[in-house]
Amino acid sequence: MTYDNLTLHTDKYQINMMYAHWIHGTHESRAVFEVFFRKLPFGNGYAVFAGLQRIVEYVNSLHFDDECIQYLRKQEENYDPQFLEELRRFKFTGDLLAVEEGTIVFPNEPLIRVEGKIFEAQLLETAILNFMNFQTLIATKASRIRQVAPDDILMEFGTRRAQEADAAVWGARAAYIAGFDATSNMRAGMLFDIPSKGTHAHSWVQDHDSEEESFYRYAAALPDQVTLLVDTYDTLRSGVPHAIQVAKTMEQQGKRMGGIRLDSGDLAYLSKTARTMLDEAGLSYVKIVASNDLDENIIFNLKSQDARIDSWGVGTQLITAADQPALGGVYKLVAREKDGEFIPVIKISGNPEKVSTPGIKDVFRLVSLETGRAEADYVSLAGETDVMSGEKLKLYDKVHPYLYKYIEQYEAIPLLRHIFVDGRQVYRLPNLQDIRVYHQKQLGLFWPEFLRKLNPAKYLVDFSTKAWELKMELIHKNTK
Ligand SMILES: Nc1ncnc2c1ncn2[C@@H]1O[C@H](COP(=O)(O)OP(=O)(O)OP(=O)(O)O)[C@@H](O)[C@H]1O
Ligand SMILES: O=P(O)(O)OC[C@H]1O[C@H](OP(=O)(O)OP(=O)(O)O)[C@H](O)[C@@H]1O
Ligand SMILES: O=C(O)c1cccnc1
């Protein structure tokens, strides 16, 4: 079955709400939603925003075609045929703002803002969250892995263990944004122009009468990219000696073997011993690749054991974000149109963390002009001007106001960019290489204490006094 229209890639309740609005004639009234997450994944100090390209393609492609309409007609008898005709005319005509892919982001700040007819803005929730939550999660995981191996080659090997095909290719892209060097997935390579790399499987060795023969044949077929998997039978007694033999033969033909791959056993011990064997054979240029259920903790640990590994193939743990398989990004209504104007709305909860922050908001990164480093992010109500005019600001913990600091001499960089205006895409999607460069620059804005993998310092995301007072006012009004 091939059907790639994503318009019904949404929860039924969105269509139900669209229908109820249509029935009551309120479907064209305007509303504003914001996307944010509350908690960073993996105990990390930051997240890496990803998913925007997919969101842009999705919004541009939205349309209810014959298949969608027929399905809705069959599926829900309550839907009035005229509603289905209205859906046929559906098109996103609103505004969408978002932070750029590769941006370092933090909890509770708006990452995407959708403003439009409620009929349109409501539909987008499920897909936007689906794309952003997954891709941001994987980019963040990849960033942690990049941190522990800053100078090594990192290859994404996850497709076979990914949660289906889309996750594999978009996950490979997210990993590349955050600093991976290559993917084994050829389709991701083709779609996104990511370098593709690969070695060979155990089956190649098993499918020959001897390991030695399999190595020679592989090298003969692909002499410019020979990385031999040496652990099928006995890494040190058979695999590495056979690889050395092949490398020596290749030298006689004026060729150089690329590397060997270790895929089981004690990777610290085996890599050190293999390195010595290779070096003693005059093969110091032959690299050592390792794989086998690696993640940032194992790689960090292997490095602390002085493992001699140049290149890491990381699959399952990265592509499934195994230690935290979901990011809890949410899409919340912050304002709705009443009598021709936007009024802020709130969601109250017994859990204080879940009380939403009302009003249409902007977010700025405050970068010290003295140090060039980010001091805090500042969330203000749209239209507030103090931050843009560079005024001295008091940043304070709104619940514990005695915790405060002043900031002056800063540049306030707006993080939300216009992506769609009146339904028209106004943002040119950057190419992936530019996103990677931008991401590296983003990292350079932060002091290392916010970036470290273990127990990072908490970066300040401050709300303007006006935004905070609005929240308090609506809490009081709605809890009387
Ligand atoms: N020196 C090491 N220190 C810490 N972890 C290691 C070290 N060497 C390997 N590991 C990791 O330990 C785990 C060992 O996996 P496992 O117990 O399945 O052993 P294995 O050698 O892979 O066995 P198999 O032959 O079944 O593949 C893997 O995640 C691997 O990356
Ligand atoms: O361990 P991961 O991080 O998920 O990396 C991918 C794994 O996939 C392959 O194993 P598999 O047993 O599927 O195939 P093989 O016969 O080629 O080893 C490869 O050898 C890695 O071990
Ligand atoms: O190229 C490899 O070595 C590879 C690719 C995917 C999964 N495991 C290994």
Coordinates of C-alpha atoms and ligand atoms in Angstrom, one line a residue:
M1 CA 0.0 0.0 0.0
T2 CA 1.5 3.3 -1.0
Y3 CA -0.3 6.4 0.1
D4 CA 1.8 9.3 1.2
N5 CA -0.7 12.1 1.9
L6 CA -0.2 13.0 5.5
T7 CA -3.3 15.1 6.0
L8 CA -5.1 12.4 8.0
H9 CA -1.9 11.8 10.0
T10 CA -3.7 13.3 13.0
D11 CA -5.8 12.2 15.9
K12 CA -9.5 11.8 15.4
Y13 CA -10.3 14.3 18.1
Q14 CA -8.8 17.0 16.0
I15 CA -11.3 16.3 13.2
N16 CA -14.1 16.0 15.7
M17 CA -13.2 19.5 17.1
M18 CA -13.0 20.9 13.6
Y19 CA -16.4 19.5 12.9
A20 CA -17.9 20.9 16.1
H21 CA -16.5 24.3 15.3
W22 CA -17.9 24.1 11.8
I23 CA -21.3 23.1 13.1
H24 CA -21.3 26.2 15.4
G25 CA -19.9 28.5 12.8
T26 CA -16.8 29.3 14.9
H27 CA -14.4 27.5 12.6
E28 CA -12.9 30.7 11.2
S29 CA -12.2 32.4 14.5
R30 CA -8.5 32.7 15.1
A31 CA -6.4 31.0 17.7
V32 CA -2.7 30.7 18.7
F33 CA -1.0 27.6 19.8
E34 CA 2.6 27.2 21.1
V35 CA 4.8 24.1 21.2
F36 CA 7.2 23.5 24.1
F37 CA 8.5 20.7 26.2
R38 CA 8.7 20.6 30.0
K39 CA 11.6 18.3 30.7
L40 CA 14.9 17.7 29.0
P41 CA 15.6 14.1 28.0
F42 CA 18.5 11.9 29.2
G43 CA 19.3 14.3 32.1
N44 CA 20.9 16.5 29.4
G45 CA 21.3 20.2 30.0
Y46 CA 19.9 21.2 26.6
A47 CA 18.0 19.8 23.6
V48 CA 18.8 20.2 19.9
F49 CA 15.8 21.3 17.9
A50 CA 15.0 19.3 14.8
G51 CA 12.0 18.5 12.7
L52 CA 11.3 21.8 10.9
Q53 CA 12.0 20.6 7.4
R54 CA 9.5 17.8 7.8
I55 CA 6.9 20.2 9.3
V56 CA 7.3 22.6 6.4
E57 CA 6.9 19.8 3.8
Y58 CA 3.8 18.6 5.8
V59 CA 2.1 22.0 6.0
N60 CA 2.8 22.7 2.3
S61 CA 1.3 19.3 1.3
L62 CA -1.9 19.5 3.4
H63 CA -5.0 18.7 1.4
F64 CA -8.0 16.4 1.8
D65 CA -8.1 14.3 -1.3
D66 CA -10.8 11.9 -2.5
E67 CA -9.4 9.0 -0.4
C68 CA -9.5 11.2 2.7
I69 CA -13.0 12.4 2.1
Q70 CA -14.3 8.9 1.3
Y71 CA -12.7 7.5 4.4
L72 CA -14.2 10.2 6.6
R73 CA -17.6 9.7 5.0
K74 CA -17.5 6.0 5.7
Q75 CA -15.9 6.3 9.1
E76 CA -18.1 8.8 10.7
E77 CA -21.7 9.1 9.7
N78 CA -22.2 12.2 11.9
Y79 CA -20.1 14.3 9.6
D80 CA -22.3 16.5 7.5
P81 CA -21.5 16.1 3.7
Q82 CA -21.1 19.9 3.6
F83 CA -18.4 19.7 6.2
L84 CA -16.6 17.2 4.0
E85 CA -16.9 19.7 1.1
E86 CA -15.4 22.4 3.4
L87 CA -12.5 20.0 4.0
R88 CA -11.9 19.6 0.3
R89 CA -11.2 23.4 0.2
F90 CA -8.9 23.1 3.2
K91 CA -5.6 24.9 3.0
F92 CA -3.3 26.2 5.7
T93 CA -3.7 30.0 5.5
G94 CA -2.1 31.0 8.9
D95 CA 1.3 32.0 10.2
L96 CA 3.8 29.6 11.6
L97 CA 6.9 30.6 13.5
A98 CA 9.6 28.2 14.7
V99 CA 13.2 28.1 15.9
E100 CA 15.7 26.9 13.3
E101 CA 16.9 23.4 13.2
G102 CA 20.1 22.9 15.1
T103 CA 19.2 25.5 17.7
I104 CA 20.0 24.7 21.3
V105 CA 16.7 24.9 23.2
F106 CA 15.4 24.5 26.7
P107 CA 12.2 23.6 28.6
N108 CA 9.2 25.8 28.7
E109 CA 10.2 28.2 25.9
P110 CA 8.0 28.4 22.8
L111 CA 9.7 26.5 20.0
I112 CA 6.9 26.8 17.4
R113 CA 3.9 29.1 17.3
V114 CA 0.9 28.5 15.0
E115 CA -1.6 31.3 14.5
G116 CA -4.6 30.8 12.2
K117 CA -8.2 29.8 11.9
I118 CA -8.9 27.4 14.7
F119 CA -10.1 25.0 11.9
E120 CA -6.5 24.9 10.5
A121 CA -4.4 25.3 13.6
Q122 CA -6.2 22.5 15.5
L123 CA -5.5 20.0 12.7
L124 CA -1.7 20.5 12.8
E125 CA -1.1 19.5 16.4
T126 CA -0.6 15.8 16.1
A127 CA 1.8 15.8 13.2
I128 CA 3.9 18.7 14.4
L129 CA 4.4 17.1 17.7
N130 CA 5.1 13.7 16.1
F131 CA 7.9 15.2 13.9
M132 CA 9.4 17.6 16.4
N133 CA 9.3 15.2 19.4
F134 CA 11.1 12.4 17.6
Q135 CA 13.6 14.4 15.7
T136 CA 14.6 16.6 18.6
L137 CA 14.9 13.6 20.8
I138 CA 17.3 11.8 18.4
A139 CA 19.3 15.0 17.7
T140 CA 19.7 15.5 21.4
K141 CA 20.9 11.9 21.9
A142 CA 23.3 12.2 19.0
S143 CA 24.7 15.4 20.5
R144 CA 25.5 13.6 23.8
I145 CA 27.3 10.9 21.8
R146 CA 29.2 13.5 19.8
Q147 CA 30.3 15.1 23.1
V148 CA 32.1 12.1 24.4
A149 CA 33.9 11.4 21.1
P150 CA 34.6 14.9 19.8
D151 CA 37.4 13.9 17.4
D152 CA 36.2 10.5 16.2
I153 CA 34.2 9.4 13.3
L154 CA 30.6 8.7 14.3
M155 CA 28.4 6.5 12.0
E156 CA 24.6 6.0 12.5
F157 CA 23.9 2.3 12.1
G158 CA 20.3 2.1 13.5
T159 CA 17.9 1.4 10.6
R160 CA 17.4 -2.3 11.4
R161 CA 16.3 -1.5 14.9
A162 CA 14.5 1.8 14.3
Q163 CA 10.7 2.1 14.8
E164 CA 10.0 1.7 11.1
A165 CA 11.3 3.4 7.9
D166 CA 10.4 7.1 8.6
A167 CA 12.1 7.0 12.0
A168 CA 15.2 5.5 10.4
V169 CA 15.7 8.2 7.7
W170 CA 14.6 11.2 9.7
G171 CA 16.5 9.9 12.7
A172 CA 19.6 9.6 10.6
R173 CA 19.1 13.2 9.5
A174 CA 18.6 14.4 13.1
A175 CA 21.8 12.6 14.1
Y176 CA 23.7 14.2 11.3
I177 CA 22.5 17.7 12.3
A178 CA 23.9 17.1 15.8
G179 CA 27.3 16.1 14.5
F180 CA 27.3 12.5 13.3
D181 CA 29.5 12.1 10.2
A182 CA 27.6 9.5 8.2
T183 CA 24.8 7.0 8.1
S184 CA 24.6 3.5 6.9
N185 CA 21.1 4.2 5.5
M186 CA 21.4 4.7 1.7
R187 CA 17.9 6.2 1.4
A188 CA 18.7 8.8 4.0
G189 CA 22.0 9.4 2.1
M190 CA 20.1 9.9 -1.1
L191 CA 17.2 12.0 0.3
F192 CA 19.3 14.4 2.4
D193 CA 22.8 14.2 1.0
I194 CA 24.3 12.7 4.1
P195 CA 27.5 10.8 3.5
S196 CA 26.8 7.1 3.6
K197 CA 29.3 4.6 5.0
G198 CA 29.4 0.8 5.6
T199 CA 31.6 -2.2 6.3
H200 CA 30.3 -5.7 5.8
A201 CA 28.2 -8.2 7.9
H202 CA 29.1 -11.6 9.5
S203 CA 27.1 -13.2 6.7
W204 CA 29.8 -12.2 4.2
V205 CA 32.4 -14.2 6.2
Q206 CA 30.0 -17.1 7.0
D207 CA 29.2 -17.4 3.3
H208 CA 32.8 -18.4 2.4
D209 CA 34.9 -21.5 3.0
S210 CA 37.3 -19.5 5.1
E211 CA 37.5 -16.1 6.8
E212 CA 40.7 -15.5 4.9
E213 CA 39.1 -16.1 1.5
S214 CA 36.2 -13.8 2.4
F215 CA 38.5 -11.0 3.3
Y216 CA 40.5 -11.3 0.1
R217 CA 37.4 -11.4 -2.0
Y218 CA 35.9 -8.4 -0.3
A219 CA 39.1 -6.4 -0.7
A220 CA 39.3 -7.4 -4.4
A221 CA 35.7 -6.1 -5.0
L222 CA 35.9 -2.8 -3.1
P223 CA 39.6 -2.0 -2.7
D224 CA 39.0 1.7 -1.9
Q225 CA 36.7 1.1 1.1
V226 CA 37.9 -2.1 2.9
T227 CA 36.9 -2.3 6.5
L228 CA 36.9 -6.0 7.5
L229 CA 34.8 -7.4 10.3
V230 CA 37.2 -9.4 12.4
D231 CA 35.1 -11.1 15.1
T232 CA 33.2 -13.9 13.3
Y233 CA 35.4 -16.7 14.6
D234 CA 38.2 -15.4 16.9
T235 CA 39.1 -11.8 16.8
L236 CA 42.8 -11.9 17.9
R237 CA 43.8 -15.4 16.7
S238 CA 42.1 -15.3 13.3
G239 CA 40.3 -12.1 12.4
V240 CA 43.1 -9.5 13.0
P241 CA 45.9 -11.8 11.6
H242 CA 43.9 -12.4 8.4
A243 CA 43.1 -8.7 8.1
I244 CA 46.8 -7.9 8.4
Q245 CA 47.6 -10.5 5.7
V246 CA 45.1 -8.8 3.3
A247 CA 46.4 -5.3 4.2
K248 CA 50.0 -6.4 3.3
T249 CA 48.8 -7.9 0.0
M250 CA 46.9 -4.7 -0.7
E251 CA 50.1 -2.7 -0.1
Q252 CA 51.9 -4.7 -2.8
Q253 CA 49.1 -3.5 -5.1
G254 CA 49.6 0.1 -4.1
K255 CA 46.4 0.1 -2.0
R256 CA 45.7 0.8 1.6
M257 CA 43.2 -1.0 3.8
G258 CA 40.7 1.4 5.5
G259 CA 40.1 -0.4 8.8
I260 CA 38.9 -3.4 10.8
R261 CA 35.6 -3.6 12.8
L262 CA 35.2 -5.0 16.2
D263 CA 31.6 -6.0 17.0
S264 CA 31.8 -8.1 20.2
G265 CA 33.8 -8.9 23.3
D266 CA 35.8 -6.5 25.4
L267 CA 36.2 -3.6 23.1
A268 CA 38.9 -1.9 25.2
Y269 CA 41.1 -4.9 25.4
L270 CA 40.5 -6.0 21.8
S271 CA 41.1 -2.6 20.4
K272 CA 44.3 -2.0 22.3
T273 CA 45.7 -5.4 21.3
A274 CA 44.5 -5.1 17.7
R275 CA 46.2 -1.7 17.5
T276 CA 49.5 -3.1 18.7
M277 CA 49.2 -6.0 16.2
L278 CA 48.5 -3.6 13.4
D279 CA 51.2 -1.2 14.4
E280 CA 53.8 -3.9 14.7
A281 CA 52.9 -5.0 11.2
G282 CA 53.5 -1.4 9.9
L283 CA 49.8 -0.8 9.5
S284 CA 49.4 2.3 11.7
Y285 CA 47.1 3.8 9.1
V286 CA 44.5 1.0 9.4
K287 CA 41.7 2.4 11.6
I288 CA 39.7 0.6 14.2
V289 CA 35.9 0.7 14.1
A290 CA 33.8 -0.5 16.9
S291 CA 30.1 -1.4 17.2
N292 CA 27.9 -3.4 19.5
D293 CA 25.1 -1.7 21.4
L294 CA 27.1 1.4 22.0
D295 CA 25.8 4.6 23.6
E296 CA 27.4 7.7 25.1
N297 CA 28.1 6.0 28.4
I298 CA 29.8 3.0 27.0
I299 CA 31.8 5.1 24.6
F300 CA 32.9 7.4 27.4
N301 CA 33.8 4.3 29.5
L302 CA 35.8 2.8 26.7
K303 CA 37.7 6.0 26.3
S304 CA 38.5 6.1 30.0
Q305 CA 39.9 2.6 29.5
D306 CA 42.2 4.0 26.7
A307 CA 40.4 2.0 24.0
R308 CA 42.1 2.6 20.7
I309 CA 38.9 3.1 18.6
D310 CA 38.9 5.7 15.8
S311 CA 35.4 5.3 14.6
W312 CA 32.1 4.3 16.2
G313 CA 29.0 2.7 14.6
V314 CA 26.0 3.4 16.8
G315 CA 22.6 1.9 16.1
T316 CA 19.9 0.8 18.5
Q317 CA 20.6 3.0 21.4
L318 CA 20.6 6.1 19.3
I319 CA 17.8 5.6 16.8
T320 CA 15.4 4.3 19.5
A321 CA 16.6 6.8 22.2
A322 CA 16.5 3.6 24.3
D323 CA 17.0 5.2 27.7
Q324 CA 14.2 7.7 27.1
P325 CA 12.1 6.8 24.1
A326 CA 9.9 10.0 24.0
L327 CA 10.2 13.7 24.3
G328 CA 7.1 15.2 25.9
G329 CA 6.6 18.2 23.7
V330 CA 3.1 19.7 23.8
Y331 CA 0.9 22.0 21.7
K332 CA -1.1 24.4 23.8
L333 CA -3.7 27.0 23.1
V334 CA -2.4 30.3 24.4
A335 CA -4.8 32.8 22.9
R336 CA -8.1 32.9 21.1
E337 CA -10.1 35.4 19.2
K338 CA -13.0 37.1 20.9
D339 CA -14.9 40.1 19.5
G340 CA -12.2 40.6 16.9
E341 CA -9.3 40.5 19.4
F342 CA -6.9 37.9 20.9
I343 CA -7.5 37.1 24.5
P344 CA -5.1 34.9 26.5
V345 CA -6.2 31.6 27.7
I346 CA -4.8 29.2 30.4
K347 CA -4.9 25.6 31.4
I348 CA -5.0 25.0 35.1
S349 CA -3.6 21.9 36.7
G350 CA -3.1 20.5 40.2
N351 CA 0.5 20.0 39.1
P352 CA 2.0 23.5 39.1
E353 CA 4.4 22.5 36.3
K354 CA 1.5 21.7 34.1
V355 CA -0.3 25.1 34.4
S356 CA 0.1 26.6 30.9
T357 CA 1.6 30.1 30.3
P358 CA -1.0 32.2 28.6
G359 CA -0.6 34.8 25.9
I360 CA 1.3 35.0 22.6
K361 CA 5.0 34.9 23.4
D362 CA 8.4 35.5 21.9
V363 CA 11.7 34.1 23.0
F364 CA 15.1 35.8 22.9
R365 CA 18.5 34.5 23.6
L366 CA 20.4 37.0 25.7
V367 CA 24.1 36.9 24.7
S368 CA 26.6 38.9 26.7
L369 CA 28.5 41.5 24.5
E370 CA 31.4 41.0 26.8
T371 CA 31.9 37.3 26.7
G372 CA 29.9 36.3 23.6
R373 CA 28.2 33.6 25.7
A374 CA 24.4 33.1 26.3
E375 CA 23.4 34.3 29.7
A376 CA 19.7 33.3 29.7
D377 CA 16.7 32.9 27.4
Y378 CA 13.9 35.4 27.9
V379 CA 10.3 34.7 27.2
S380 CA 8.1 37.8 26.8
L381 CA 4.7 38.7 25.6
A382 CA 4.6 39.5 21.9
G383 CA 5.0 43.3 21.5
E384 CA 7.0 43.9 24.7
T385 CA 9.9 46.0 23.7
D386 CA 12.3 46.3 26.7
V387 CA 14.4 43.4 25.7
M388 CA 14.9 44.5 22.1
S389 CA 15.9 48.0 23.1
G390 CA 18.7 46.4 25.2
E391 CA 17.5 47.8 28.5
K392 CA 19.1 46.6 31.7
L393 CA 17.0 43.6 32.7
K394 CA 16.4 42.0 36.1
L395 CA 16.2 38.2 35.6
Y396 CA 14.7 36.5 38.6
D397 CA 13.1 33.3 39.7
K398 CA 9.4 34.1 39.7
V399 CA 8.7 31.7 42.5
H400 CA 11.8 32.6 44.6
P401 CA 12.3 36.3 43.6
Y402 CA 15.3 36.7 45.9
L403 CA 17.2 34.6 43.3
Y404 CA 18.0 37.2 40.7
K405 CA 20.7 38.7 38.5
Y406 CA 20.9 41.8 36.3
I407 CA 21.9 41.7 32.7
E408 CA 23.1 44.6 30.6
Q409 CA 25.3 44.9 27.6
Y410 CA 23.7 42.1 25.8
E411 CA 22.3 41.2 22.4
A412 CA 18.8 39.8 22.4
I413 CA 18.6 37.3 19.6
P414 CA 15.0 36.4 18.6
L415 CA 14.7 32.6 18.3
L416 CA 11.4 32.4 16.6
R417 CA 11.5 32.9 12.8
H418 CA 8.6 33.4 10.5
I419 CA 8.3 30.2 8.4
F420 CA 4.8 30.7 7.0
V421 CA 2.9 34.0 6.7
D422 CA -0.7 33.9 5.6
G423 CA -0.2 30.3 4.5
R424 CA 2.8 31.2 2.3
Q425 CA 6.2 29.8 3.0
V426 CA 8.5 32.7 3.6
Y427 CA 11.5 30.8 5.0
R428 CA 14.0 29.2 2.8
L429 CA 14.9 25.9 4.3
P430 CA 18.7 25.8 4.8
N431 CA 20.7 22.9 3.4
L432 CA 21.8 20.3 5.8
Q433 CA 25.5 21.4 5.8
D434 CA 24.5 24.9 6.8
I435 CA 22.3 23.5 9.6
R436 CA 25.3 21.5 10.9
V437 CA 27.5 24.6 10.9
Y438 CA 24.8 26.6 12.6
H439 CA 24.4 23.9 15.2
Q440 CA 28.1 24.0 16.0
K441 CA 28.0 27.8 16.4
Q442 CA 25.0 27.4 18.7
L443 CA 27.1 25.1 21.0
G444 CA 29.8 27.7 21.0
L445 CA 27.4 30.2 22.6
F446 CA 27.1 28.2 25.8
W447 CA 29.5 27.9 28.8
P448 CA 30.6 24.3 29.1
E449 CA 28.8 23.8 32.4
F450 CA 25.5 23.9 30.6
L451 CA 26.7 21.3 28.0
R452 CA 28.3 18.7 30.2
K453 CA 26.7 15.3 30.0
L454 CA 26.5 14.5 33.7
N455 CA 24.6 16.8 36.1
P456 CA 24.8 19.9 33.9
A457 CA 24.1 23.3 35.3
K458 CA 20.6 24.6 34.8
Y459 CA 20.4 27.3 32.1
L460 CA 18.0 30.1 33.0
V461 CA 14.8 30.5 31.0
D462 CA 13.2 33.6 32.4
F463 CA 9.7 35.0 31.8
S464 CA 9.1 38.7 31.6
T465 CA 7.3 40.3 34.5
K466 CA 4.3 41.0 32.2
A467 CA 4.1 37.4 31.1
W468 CA 4.3 36.2 34.7
E469 CA 1.7 38.7 35.9
L470 CA -0.7 37.6 33.1
K471 CA -0.3 34.0 34.2
M472 CA -1.0 34.9 37.9
E473 CA -4.0 37.0 36.9
L474 CA -5.5 34.1 34.9
I475 CA -4.8 31.6 37.6
H476 CA -6.6 33.7 40.1
K477 CA -9.5 34.3 37.7
N478 CA -9.9 30.6 36.9
T479 CA -9.5 29.2 40.4
K480 CA -11.9 31.4 42.3
Ligands
LIG1 N1 35.6 -2.8 27.8 C1 34.3 -2.5 27.9 N2 33.8 -1.7 28.9 C2 32.5 -1.5 29.0 N3 31.6 -2.0 28.1 C3 32.0 -2.8 27.1 C4 33.4 -3.1 27.0 N4 33.5 -3.9 25.9 C5 32.2 -4.0 25.4 N5 31.3 -3.4 26.1 C6 29.9 -3.3 25.9 O1 29.3 -4.3 26.7 C7 28.2 -4.9 26.0 C8 28.5 -6.3 25.9 O2 27.6 -7.0 25.1 P1 27.3 -8.5 25.2 O3 27.2 -8.9 26.7 O4 26.2 -8.8 24.4 O5 28.7 -9.2 24.8 P2 29.2 -9.5 23.3 O6 30.6 -9.6 23.4 O7 28.6 -8.5 22.4 O8 28.6 -10.9 23.0 P3 28.1 -11.5 21.6 O9 29.2 -12.4 21.2 O10 26.8 -12.2 22.0 O11 27.8 -10.3 20.7 C9 28.0 -4.1 24.7 O12 27.1 -3.1 24.9 C10 29.4 -3.6 24.5 O13 29.4 -2.4 23.7
LIG2 O1 24.5 -2.7 18.0 P1 23.9 -1.5 17.4 O2 24.4 -0.2 18.0 O3 22.5 -1.6 17.2 O4 24.6 -1.4 15.9 C1 24.2 -2.1 14.8 C2 24.5 -3.6 14.9 O5 23.9 -4.2 13.8 C3 24.7 -5.2 13.3 O6 24.5 -6.4 14.0 P2 23.6 -7.5 13.5 O7 23.7 -8.6 14.5 O8 22.2 -7.0 13.2 O9 24.2 -7.9 12.1 P3 25.6 -8.5 11.8 O10 25.4 -10.0 11.5 O11 26.1 -7.8 10.6 O12 26.5 -8.3 12.9 C4 26.1 -4.6 13.6 O13 27.1 -5.6 13.6 C5 26.0 -3.9 14.9 O14 26.3 -4.7 16.0
LIG3 O1 28.2 -1.0 7.9 C1 28.2 -1.6 8.9 O2 29.1 -2.1 9.4 C2 26.8 -1.8 9.6 C3 25.7 -1.2 9.1 C4 24.5 -1.3 9.8 C5 24.5 -2.1 10.9 N1 25.6 -2.6 11.4 C6 26.7 -2.5 10.7

